[in-house]
Amino acid sequence: ALPILKYSTLLFDVYEKEESLKQTTQVLEADTNCCQIVVACRQEDLWKYAIKPTSKTMYVAMLEEKYPSLLNALKAIVSENVLIFDLEKESSLEDIPMILEALEKAPAVHKGNCCGFDTRLILFTLQKALEEQLDLHAYLDAIQTYADSPVVEL
């Protein structure tokens, strides 16, 4: 079997999702392939989380605007691959290996509440979308508009 890709995770917009955040972070902390967890949270929640630091987790402040916030948070990502989880929906962390496997072949994949990307691709397309003031309903729109390859739905 191929070695599993190393990846970073971005947990975005975690306001009022404490329980889900805690469970997801625990699983990711324990995953040896996950080298970094970036949590984008509201300014006033920063102190609450940052006071209990863990080895992989880093907290960044959300801005008022959703997509500039996402771009800002993505700039903290160190791995070549990033998984972005939407904690609004039930996290299916057992899908991670399948998503990573798909990322070996495609730079953008989507399953359930998780999107996996080549980090440079999502940074580039989101930056471009914001510069051109593309009306984004979802950050996947940026990929659909500017990337050469479509988002692979698993």
PDB file of C-alpha atoms in Angstrom:
ATOM      1  CA  ALA A   1       0.000   0.000   0.000  1.00  0.00           C
ATOM      2  CA  LEU A   2       1.133   3.557  -0.684  1.00  0.00           C
ATOM      3  CA  PRO A   3       2.191   5.585   2.317  1.00  0.00           C
ATOM      4  CA  ILE A   4      -0.669   7.855   3.336  1.00  0.00           C
ATOM      5  CA  LEU A   5      -0.184  11.530   2.539  1.00  0.00           C
ATOM      6  CA  LYS A   6       0.679  13.916   5.316  1.00  0.00           C
ATOM      7  CA  TYR A   7      -1.866  16.666   5.620  1.00  0.00           C
ATOM      8  CA  SER A   8      -2.940  19.777   7.492  1.00  0.00           C
ATOM      9  CA  THR A   9      -6.500  20.438   8.576  1.00  0.00           C
ATOM     10  CA  LEU A  10      -8.464  23.649   8.638  1.00  0.00           C
ATOM     11  CA  LEU A  11     -11.511  23.782  10.896  1.00  0.00           C
ATOM     12  CA  PHE A  12     -13.399  26.804   9.740  1.00  0.00           C
ATOM     13  CA  ASP A  13     -16.175  28.809  11.347  1.00  0.00           C
ATOM     14  CA  VAL A  14     -16.349  26.865  14.592  1.00  0.00           C
ATOM     15  CA  TYR A  15     -18.594  29.322  16.438  1.00  0.00           C
ATOM     16  CA  GLU A  16     -20.982  27.539  18.820  1.00  0.00           C
ATOM     17  CA  LYS A  17     -19.728  24.126  17.738  1.00  0.00           C
ATOM     18  CA  GLU A  18     -17.616  23.375  20.825  1.00  0.00           C
ATOM     19  CA  GLU A  19     -18.499  19.704  21.162  1.00  0.00           C
ATOM     20  CA  SER A  20     -17.921  18.952  17.503  1.00  0.00           C
ATOM     21  CA  LEU A  21     -14.675  20.960  17.585  1.00  0.00           C
ATOM     22  CA  LYS A  22     -13.418  19.070  20.627  1.00  0.00           C
ATOM     23  CA  GLN A  23     -14.175  15.628  19.180  1.00  0.00           C
ATOM     24  CA  THR A  24     -12.742  16.447  15.767  1.00  0.00           C
ATOM     25  CA  THR A  25      -9.570  17.951  17.242  1.00  0.00           C
ATOM     26  CA  GLN A  26      -9.007  14.906  19.468  1.00  0.00           C
ATOM     27  CA  VAL A  27      -9.200  12.529  16.517  1.00  0.00           C
ATOM     28  CA  LEU A  28      -6.907  14.704  14.383  1.00  0.00           C
ATOM     29  CA  GLU A  29      -4.399  15.149  17.225  1.00  0.00           C
ATOM     30  CA  ALA A  30      -4.147  11.360  17.388  1.00  0.00           C
ATOM     31  CA  ASP A  31      -3.705  10.910  13.617  1.00  0.00           C
ATOM     32  CA  THR A  32       0.014  10.673  12.901  1.00  0.00           C
ATOM     33  CA  ASN A  33      -0.538  11.732   9.275  1.00  0.00           C
ATOM     34  CA  CYS A  34      -2.124  14.987  10.359  1.00  0.00           C
ATOM     35  CA  CYS A  35       0.731  17.396  11.017  1.00  0.00           C
ATOM     36  CA  GLN A  36      -1.249  20.544  11.766  1.00  0.00           C
ATOM     37  CA  ILE A  37      -4.705  21.708  12.787  1.00  0.00           C
ATOM     38  CA  VAL A  38      -5.614  25.323  12.105  1.00  0.00           C
ATOM     39  CA  VAL A  39      -8.825  26.486  13.763  1.00  0.00           C
ATOM     40  CA  ALA A  40     -10.433  29.708  12.544  1.00  0.00           C
ATOM     41  CA  CYS A  41     -12.511  31.107  15.364  1.00  0.00           C
ATOM     42  CA  ARG A  42     -14.016  34.391  16.466  1.00  0.00           C
ATOM     43  CA  GLN A  43     -11.714  36.915  18.049  1.00  0.00           C
ATOM     44  CA  GLU A  44     -13.453  36.644  21.414  1.00  0.00           C
ATOM     45  CA  ASP A  45     -13.054  32.857  21.457  1.00  0.00           C
ATOM     46  CA  LEU A  46      -9.331  32.999  20.681  1.00  0.00           C
ATOM     47  CA  TRP A  47      -8.229  33.454  24.287  1.00  0.00           C
ATOM     48  CA  LYS A  48     -10.489  30.654  25.471  1.00  0.00           C
ATOM     49  CA  TYR A  49      -8.953  28.138  23.071  1.00  0.00           C
ATOM     50  CA  ALA A  50      -5.401  29.421  23.015  1.00  0.00           C
ATOM     51  CA  ILE A  51      -5.081  29.022  26.771  1.00  0.00           C
ATOM     52  CA  LYS A  52      -5.128  25.232  26.303  1.00  0.00           C
ATOM     53  CA  PRO A  53      -2.499  24.751  23.598  1.00  0.00           C
ATOM     54  CA  THR A  54      -1.887  21.348  22.048  1.00  0.00           C
ATOM     55  CA  SER A  55       1.078  20.370  19.936  1.00  0.00           C
ATOM     56  CA  LYS A  56      -0.585  20.500  16.515  1.00  0.00           C
ATOM     57  CA  THR A  57      -3.317  23.047  16.949  1.00  0.00           C
ATOM     58  CA  MET A  58      -3.091  26.713  16.078  1.00  0.00           C
ATOM     59  CA  TYR A  59      -5.913  29.269  16.389  1.00  0.00           C
ATOM     60  CA  VAL A  60      -6.437  32.145  13.997  1.00  0.00           C
ATOM     61  CA  ALA A  61      -9.048  34.880  14.189  1.00  0.00           C
ATOM     62  CA  MET A  62     -11.994  34.932  11.824  1.00  0.00           C
ATOM     63  CA  LEU A  63     -12.623  38.220  10.081  1.00  0.00           C
ATOM     64  CA  GLU A  64     -16.106  39.609   9.455  1.00  0.00           C
ATOM     65  CA  GLU A  65     -15.998  38.383   5.889  1.00  0.00           C
ATOM     66  CA  LYS A  66     -16.132  34.634   5.393  1.00  0.00           C
ATOM     67  CA  TYR A  67     -13.887  34.124   2.363  1.00  0.00           C
ATOM     68  CA  PRO A  68     -11.128  36.583   3.267  1.00  0.00           C
ATOM     69  CA  SER A  69     -11.122  34.748   6.627  1.00  0.00           C
ATOM     70  CA  LEU A  70     -10.711  31.444   4.889  1.00  0.00           C
ATOM     71  CA  LEU A  71      -7.848  32.778   2.780  1.00  0.00           C
ATOM     72  CA  ASN A  72      -6.179  34.233   5.850  1.00  0.00           C
ATOM     73  CA  ALA A  73      -6.470  30.917   7.707  1.00  0.00           C
ATOM     74  CA  LEU A  74      -5.150  28.972   4.707  1.00  0.00           C
ATOM     75  CA  LYS A  75      -1.983  31.060   4.766  1.00  0.00           C
ATOM     76  CA  ALA A  76      -1.117  29.372   8.057  1.00  0.00           C
ATOM     77  CA  ILE A  77      -1.194  25.902   6.447  1.00  0.00           C
ATOM     78  CA  VAL A  78       2.206  24.234   6.119  1.00  0.00           C
ATOM     79  CA  SER A  79       1.398  20.966   4.327  1.00  0.00           C
ATOM     80  CA  GLU A  80       1.003  20.459   0.607  1.00  0.00           C
ATOM     81  CA  ASN A  81      -2.459  19.052   1.246  1.00  0.00           C
ATOM     82  CA  VAL A  82      -5.195  20.568   3.324  1.00  0.00           C
ATOM     83  CA  LEU A  83      -8.501  19.118   4.482  1.00  0.00           C
ATOM     84  CA  ILE A  84     -11.152  21.706   5.283  1.00  0.00           C
ATOM     85  CA  PHE A  85     -13.919  20.516   7.571  1.00  0.00           C
ATOM     86  CA  ASP A  86     -17.287  22.152   7.939  1.00  0.00           C
ATOM     87  CA  LEU A  87     -18.373  21.461  11.513  1.00  0.00           C
ATOM     88  CA  GLU A  88     -21.959  22.466  10.651  1.00  0.00           C
ATOM     89  CA  LYS A  89     -22.373  18.947   9.373  1.00  0.00           C
ATOM     90  CA  GLU A  90     -21.561  15.655  11.030  1.00  0.00           C
ATOM     91  CA  SER A  91     -17.842  14.958  10.741  1.00  0.00           C
ATOM     92  CA  SER A  92     -17.015  11.679   9.098  1.00  0.00           C
ATOM     93  CA  LEU A  93     -13.376  11.409  10.061  1.00  0.00           C
ATOM     94  CA  GLU A  94     -13.192   7.807   8.892  1.00  0.00           C
ATOM     95  CA  ASP A  95     -13.405   9.195   5.348  1.00  0.00           C
ATOM     96  CA  ILE A  96      -9.993  10.859   5.706  1.00  0.00           C
ATOM     97  CA  PRO A  97      -7.935   7.964   4.223  1.00  0.00           C
ATOM     98  CA  MET A  98     -10.264   7.809   1.202  1.00  0.00           C
ATOM     99  CA  ILE A  99     -10.026  11.581   0.696  1.00  0.00           C
ATOM    100  CA  LEU A 100      -6.227  11.494   0.954  1.00  0.00           C
ATOM    101  CA  GLU A 101      -6.057   8.626  -1.511  1.00  0.00           C
ATOM    102  CA  ALA A 102      -8.166  10.633  -3.978  1.00  0.00           C
ATOM    103  CA  LEU A 103      -5.856  13.630  -3.455  1.00  0.00           C
ATOM    104  CA  GLU A 104      -2.994  11.539  -4.839  1.00  0.00           C
ATOM    105  CA  LYS A 105      -4.776  11.696  -8.203  1.00  0.00           C
ATOM    106  CA  ALA A 106      -6.764  14.953  -8.130  1.00  0.00           C
ATOM    107  CA  PRO A 107      -5.984  18.356  -6.596  1.00  0.00           C
ATOM    108  CA  ALA A 108      -9.520  18.955  -5.276  1.00  0.00           C
ATOM    109  CA  VAL A 109     -11.883  16.409  -3.763  1.00  0.00           C
ATOM    110  CA  HIS A 110     -15.114  16.657  -1.836  1.00  0.00           C
ATOM    111  CA  LYS A 111     -16.957  14.200   0.368  1.00  0.00           C
ATOM    112  CA  GLY A 112     -19.628  14.988   2.928  1.00  0.00           C
ATOM    113  CA  ASN A 113     -18.443  17.770   5.208  1.00  0.00           C
ATOM    114  CA  CYS A 114     -14.845  17.654   4.050  1.00  0.00           C
ATOM    115  CA  CYS A 115     -12.971  19.093   1.095  1.00  0.00           C
ATOM    116  CA  GLY A 116      -9.417  18.082   0.360  1.00  0.00           C
ATOM    117  CA  PHE A 117      -7.142  20.323  -1.687  1.00  0.00           C
ATOM    118  CA  ASP A 118      -3.678  20.823  -2.947  1.00  0.00           C
ATOM    119  CA  THR A 119      -2.926  23.785  -0.655  1.00  0.00           C
ATOM    120  CA  ARG A 120      -1.411  25.956  -3.391  1.00  0.00           C
ATOM    121  CA  LEU A 121      -4.439  25.410  -5.623  1.00  0.00           C
ATOM    122  CA  ILE A 122      -7.031  26.527  -3.070  1.00  0.00           C
ATOM    123  CA  LEU A 123      -4.851  29.503  -2.057  1.00  0.00           C
ATOM    124  CA  PHE A 124      -4.383  30.616  -5.652  1.00  0.00           C
ATOM    125  CA  THR A 125      -8.001  30.183  -6.772  1.00  0.00           C
ATOM    126  CA  LEU A 126      -9.483  31.785  -3.658  1.00  0.00           C
ATOM    127  CA  GLN A 127      -7.095  34.742  -3.908  1.00  0.00           C
ATOM    128  CA  LYS A 128      -8.054  35.206  -7.555  1.00  0.00           C
ATOM    129  CA  ALA A 129     -11.772  34.916  -6.806  1.00  0.00           C
ATOM    130  CA  LEU A 130     -11.496  37.608  -4.128  1.00  0.00           C
ATOM    131  CA  GLU A 131      -9.420  39.907  -6.342  1.00  0.00           C
ATOM    132  CA  GLU A 132     -11.938  39.586  -9.151  1.00  0.00           C
ATOM    133  CA  GLN A 133     -14.825  39.893  -6.706  1.00  0.00           C
ATOM    134  CA  LEU A 134     -16.376  36.661  -7.872  1.00  0.00           C
ATOM    135  CA  ASP A 135     -19.717  36.139  -6.153  1.00  0.00           C
ATOM    136  CA  LEU A 136     -18.879  33.084  -4.080  1.00  0.00           C
ATOM    137  CA  HIS A 137     -21.600  30.888  -2.645  1.00  0.00           C
ATOM    138  CA  ALA A 138     -19.042  28.352  -1.577  1.00  0.00           C
ATOM    139  CA  TYR A 139     -15.266  28.262  -1.747  1.00  0.00           C
ATOM    140  CA  LEU A 140     -15.591  25.356  -4.177  1.00  0.00           C
ATOM    141  CA  ASP A 141     -16.869  27.957  -6.666  1.00  0.00           C
ATOM    142  CA  ALA A 142     -13.350  29.400  -6.791  1.00  0.00           C
ATOM    143  CA  ILE A 143     -11.936  26.011  -7.797  1.00  0.00           C
ATOM    144  CA  GLN A 144     -14.718  25.414 -10.348  1.00  0.00           C
ATOM    145  CA  THR A 145     -14.047  28.825 -11.888  1.00  0.00           C
ATOM    146  CA  TYR A 146     -10.255  29.033 -11.961  1.00  0.00           C
ATOM    147  CA  ALA A 147      -8.780  25.544 -11.659  1.00  0.00           C
ATOM    148  CA  ASP A 148      -7.992  23.380 -14.667  1.00  0.00           C
ATOM    149  CA  SER A 149      -9.407  20.285 -13.036  1.00  0.00           C
ATOM    150  CA  PRO A 150     -12.874  19.916 -11.580  1.00  0.00           C
ATOM    151  CA  VAL A 151     -13.601  19.033  -7.967  1.00  0.00           C
ATOM    152  CA  VAL A 152     -13.864  15.251  -7.669  1.00  0.00           C
ATOM    153  CA  GLU A 153     -16.983  14.203  -5.765  1.00  0.00           C
ATOM    154  CA  LEU A 154     -16.431  11.004  -3.784  1.00  0.00           C
TER     155      LEU A 154
END
